[in-house]
Amino acid sequence: MNDAMIQRIERFRCRRGTLLAEQRSRGYTLYHASSGAPVARLRPTEGNDCFEVLYWSAWKERWTRTGPFGRTTSPIDEALQFIAYEDIFRAIR
């Protein structure tokens, strides 16, 4: 795809495996490249260059907020690092 954000996400070297990204609705959905399993969702926040980070909850069968107190938002590079190192995103294998 020609979307610069998708290219940026897919260039990120995740320690758990390669990620693929797709623009959907109001953000970007990240998938594990080899299994196709949903890993994370990045939703842009209004008014700045940050993204809300969501994870796929198999229990709730929907995207769910990360963090113990609600929304987790950060710039794209920090959001990708968060996805790479937090165990909640264990679908990356």
JSON list of C-alpha atoms in Angstrom, two decimals:
[
{"chain": "A", "resi": 1, "resn": "MET", "atom": "CA", "xyz": [0.00, 0.00, 0.00]},
{"chain": "A", "resi": 2, "resn": "ASN", "atom": "CA", "xyz": [1.02, 3.59, -0.46]},
{"chain": "A", "resi": 3, "resn": "ASP", "atom": "CA", "xyz": [-0.02, 4.72, 3.02]},
{"chain": "A", "resi": 4, "resn": "ALA", "atom": "CA", "xyz": [3.08, 6.08, 4.78]},
{"chain": "A", "resi": 5, "resn": "MET", "atom": "CA", "xyz": [1.86, 4.98, 8.22]},
{"chain": "A", "resi": 6, "resn": "ILE", "atom": "CA", "xyz": [1.34, 1.39, 7.04]},
{"chain": "A", "resi": 7, "resn": "GLN", "atom": "CA", "xyz": [4.85, 1.36, 5.61]},
{"chain": "A", "resi": 8, "resn": "ARG", "atom": "CA", "xyz": [6.24, 2.74, 8.87]},
{"chain": "A", "resi": 9, "resn": "ILE", "atom": "CA", "xyz": [4.45, 0.07, 10.91]},
{"chain": "A", "resi": 10, "resn": "GLU", "atom": "CA", "xyz": [5.56, -2.76, 8.63]},
{"chain": "A", "resi": 11, "resn": "ARG", "atom": "CA", "xyz": [9.20, -1.57, 8.70]},
{"chain": "A", "resi": 12, "resn": "PHE", "atom": "CA", "xyz": [9.23, -1.80, 12.49]},
{"chain": "A", "resi": 13, "resn": "ARG", "atom": "CA", "xyz": [11.36, -4.74, 13.67]},
{"chain": "A", "resi": 14, "resn": "CYS", "atom": "CA", "xyz": [9.20, -6.40, 16.28]},
{"chain": "A", "resi": 15, "resn": "ARG", "atom": "CA", "xyz": [11.11, -8.84, 18.47]},
{"chain": "A", "resi": 16, "resn": "ARG", "atom": "CA", "xyz": [8.26, -11.37, 18.30]},
{"chain": "A", "resi": 17, "resn": "GLY", "atom": "CA", "xyz": [7.73, -11.43, 14.56]},
{"chain": "A", "resi": 18, "resn": "THR", "atom": "CA", "xyz": [6.85, -9.44, 11.48]},
{"chain": "A", "resi": 19, "resn": "LEU", "atom": "CA", "xyz": [3.73, -7.29, 11.56]},
{"chain": "A", "resi": 20, "resn": "LEU", "atom": "CA", "xyz": [1.37, -6.46, 8.72]},
{"chain": "A", "resi": 21, "resn": "ALA", "atom": "CA", "xyz": [-0.89, -3.42, 8.89]},
{"chain": "A", "resi": 22, "resn": "GLU", "atom": "CA", "xyz": [-4.18, -2.50, 7.30]},
{"chain": "A", "resi": 23, "resn": "GLN", "atom": "CA", "xyz": [-6.06, 0.76, 7.47]},
{"chain": "A", "resi": 24, "resn": "ARG", "atom": "CA", "xyz": [-9.59, 0.11, 8.70]},
{"chain": "A", "resi": 25, "resn": "SER", "atom": "CA", "xyz": [-12.31, 2.47, 9.82]},
{"chain": "A", "resi": 26, "resn": "ARG", "atom": "CA", "xyz": [-10.71, 4.94, 12.25]},
{"chain": "A", "resi": 27, "resn": "GLY", "atom": "CA", "xyz": [-7.23, 3.46, 12.56]},
{"chain": "A", "resi": 28, "resn": "TYR", "atom": "CA", "xyz": [-4.78, 0.70, 11.76]},
{"chain": "A", "resi": 29, "resn": "THR", "atom": "CA", "xyz": [-5.10, -2.99, 12.50]},
{"chain": "A", "resi": 30, "resn": "LEU", "atom": "CA", "xyz": [-1.87, -4.93, 13.02]},
{"chain": "A", "resi": 31, "resn": "TYR", "atom": "CA", "xyz": [-1.65, -8.64, 12.25]},
{"chain": "A", "resi": 32, "resn": "HIS", "atom": "CA", "xyz": [1.02, -11.27, 12.82]},
{"chain": "A", "resi": 33, "resn": "ALA", "atom": "CA", "xyz": [2.48, -11.86, 9.34]},
{"chain": "A", "resi": 34, "resn": "SER", "atom": "CA", "xyz": [2.79, -15.64, 9.49]},
{"chain": "A", "resi": 35, "resn": "SER", "atom": "CA", "xyz": [-0.45, -16.54, 11.28]},
{"chain": "A", "resi": 36, "resn": "GLY", "atom": "CA", "xyz": [-2.70, -13.65, 10.30]},
{"chain": "A", "resi": 37, "resn": "ALA", "atom": "CA", "xyz": [-3.84, -13.35, 13.94]},
{"chain": "A", "resi": 38, "resn": "PRO", "atom": "CA", "xyz": [-4.92, -9.88, 15.06]},
{"chain": "A", "resi": 39, "resn": "VAL", "atom": "CA", "xyz": [-2.32, -8.33, 17.34]},
{"chain": "A", "resi": 40, "resn": "ALA", "atom": "CA", "xyz": [-3.14, -4.69, 17.99]},
{"chain": "A", "resi": 41, "resn": "ARG", "atom": "CA", "xyz": [-5.13, -1.73, 16.86]},
{"chain": "A", "resi": 42, "resn": "LEU", "atom": "CA", "xyz": [-3.76, 1.81, 16.61]},
{"chain": "A", "resi": 43, "resn": "ARG", "atom": "CA", "xyz": [-6.40, 4.52, 16.64]},
{"chain": "A", "resi": 44, "resn": "PRO", "atom": "CA", "xyz": [-5.28, 8.14, 16.07]},
{"chain": "A", "resi": 45, "resn": "THR", "atom": "CA", "xyz": [-6.26, 10.56, 18.83]},
{"chain": "A", "resi": 46, "resn": "GLU", "atom": "CA", "xyz": [-7.68, 13.96, 18.01]},
{"chain": "A", "resi": 47, "resn": "GLY", "atom": "CA", "xyz": [-5.52, 17.04, 18.14]},
{"chain": "A", "resi": 48, "resn": "ASN", "atom": "CA", "xyz": [-2.05, 15.47, 18.30]},
{"chain": "A", "resi": 49, "resn": "ASP", "atom": "CA", "xyz": [0.21, 12.85, 16.75]},
{"chain": "A", "resi": 50, "resn": "CYS", "atom": "CA", "xyz": [-0.57, 10.11, 19.28]},
{"chain": "A", "resi": 51, "resn": "PHE", "atom": "CA", "xyz": [-2.34, 6.79, 18.91]},
{"chain": "A", "resi": 52, "resn": "GLU", "atom": "CA", "xyz": [-4.54, 4.88, 21.29]},
{"chain": "A", "resi": 53, "resn": "VAL", "atom": "CA", "xyz": [-3.27, 1.29, 21.58]},
{"chain": "A", "resi": 54, "resn": "LEU", "atom": "CA", "xyz": [-5.86, -1.51, 21.73]},
{"chain": "A", "resi": 55, "resn": "TYR", "atom": "CA", "xyz": [-5.44, -5.28, 21.94]},
{"chain": "A", "resi": 56, "resn": "TRP", "atom": "CA", "xyz": [-7.66, -8.10, 20.69]},
{"chain": "A", "resi": 57, "resn": "SER", "atom": "CA", "xyz": [-9.52, -9.68, 23.59]},
{"chain": "A", "resi": 58, "resn": "ALA", "atom": "CA", "xyz": [-10.41, -13.29, 22.76]},
{"chain": "A", "resi": 59, "resn": "TRP", "atom": "CA", "xyz": [-12.61, -13.35, 25.85]},
{"chain": "A", "resi": 60, "resn": "LYS", "atom": "CA", "xyz": [-14.63, -10.24, 24.87]},
{"chain": "A", "resi": 61, "resn": "GLU", "atom": "CA", "xyz": [-14.18, -10.90, 21.14]},
{"chain": "A", "resi": 62, "resn": "ARG", "atom": "CA", "xyz": [-13.43, -7.26, 20.42]},
{"chain": "A", "resi": 63, "resn": "TRP", "atom": "CA", "xyz": [-10.71, -4.62, 20.61]},
{"chain": "A", "resi": 64, "resn": "THR", "atom": "CA", "xyz": [-10.08, -3.58, 24.21]},
{"chain": "A", "resi": 65, "resn": "ARG", "atom": "CA", "xyz": [-8.18, -0.72, 25.81]},
{"chain": "A", "resi": 66, "resn": "THR", "atom": "CA", "xyz": [-4.80, -1.43, 27.31]},
{"chain": "A", "resi": 67, "resn": "GLY", "atom": "CA", "xyz": [-3.63, -0.10, 30.63]},
{"chain": "A", "resi": 68, "resn": "PRO", "atom": "CA", "xyz": [-5.05, -0.50, 34.11]},
{"chain": "A", "resi": 69, "resn": "PHE", "atom": "CA", "xyz": [-6.77, 2.91, 34.17]},
{"chain": "A", "resi": 70, "resn": "GLY", "atom": "CA", "xyz": [-8.19, 3.28, 30.67]},
{"chain": "A", "resi": 71, "resn": "ARG", "atom": "CA", "xyz": [-6.64, 4.59, 27.48]},
{"chain": "A", "resi": 72, "resn": "THR", "atom": "CA", "xyz": [-2.99, 4.12, 26.59]},
{"chain": "A", "resi": 73, "resn": "THR", "atom": "CA", "xyz": [-1.90, 6.78, 24.11]},
{"chain": "A", "resi": 74, "resn": "SER", "atom": "CA", "xyz": [1.54, 7.54, 22.76]},
{"chain": "A", "resi": 75, "resn": "PRO", "atom": "CA", "xyz": [3.41, 8.63, 19.62]},
{"chain": "A", "resi": 76, "resn": "ILE", "atom": "CA", "xyz": [3.74, 5.93, 16.94]},
{"chain": "A", "resi": 77, "resn": "ASP", "atom": "CA", "xyz": [7.30, 4.85, 17.83]},
{"chain": "A", "resi": 78, "resn": "GLU", "atom": "CA", "xyz": [6.44, 4.43, 21.52]},
{"chain": "A", "resi": 79, "resn": "ALA", "atom": "CA", "xyz": [3.19, 2.64, 20.62]},
{"chain": "A", "resi": 80, "resn": "LEU", "atom": "CA", "xyz": [5.10, 0.11, 18.49]},
{"chain": "A", "resi": 81, "resn": "GLN", "atom": "CA", "xyz": [7.64, -0.47, 21.27]},
{"chain": "A", "resi": 82, "resn": "PHE", "atom": "CA", "xyz": [4.76, -1.02, 23.70]},
{"chain": "A", "resi": 83, "resn": "ILE", "atom": "CA", "xyz": [3.24, -3.60, 21.35]},
{"chain": "A", "resi": 84, "resn": "ALA", "atom": "CA", "xyz": [6.60, -5.33, 20.91]},
{"chain": "A", "resi": 85, "resn": "TYR", "atom": "CA", "xyz": [7.36, -5.75, 24.61]},
{"chain": "A", "resi": 86, "resn": "GLU", "atom": "CA", "xyz": [4.08, -6.05, 26.52]},
{"chain": "A", "resi": 87, "resn": "ASP", "atom": "CA", "xyz": [2.78, -9.58, 27.12]},
{"chain": "A", "resi": 88, "resn": "ILE", "atom": "CA", "xyz": [-0.81, -8.60, 26.35]},
{"chain": "A", "resi": 89, "resn": "PHE", "atom": "CA", "xyz": [0.21, -8.72, 22.67]},
{"chain": "A", "resi": 90, "resn": "ARG", "atom": "CA", "xyz": [1.38, -12.33, 22.94]},
{"chain": "A", "resi": 91, "resn": "ALA", "atom": "CA", "xyz": [-0.34, -13.25, 19.65]},
{"chain": "A", "resi": 92, "resn": "ILE", "atom": "CA", "xyz": [2.94, -12.18, 18.06]},
{"chain": "A", "resi": 93, "resn": "ARG", "atom": "CA", "xyz": [4.87, -15.43, 17.70]}
]
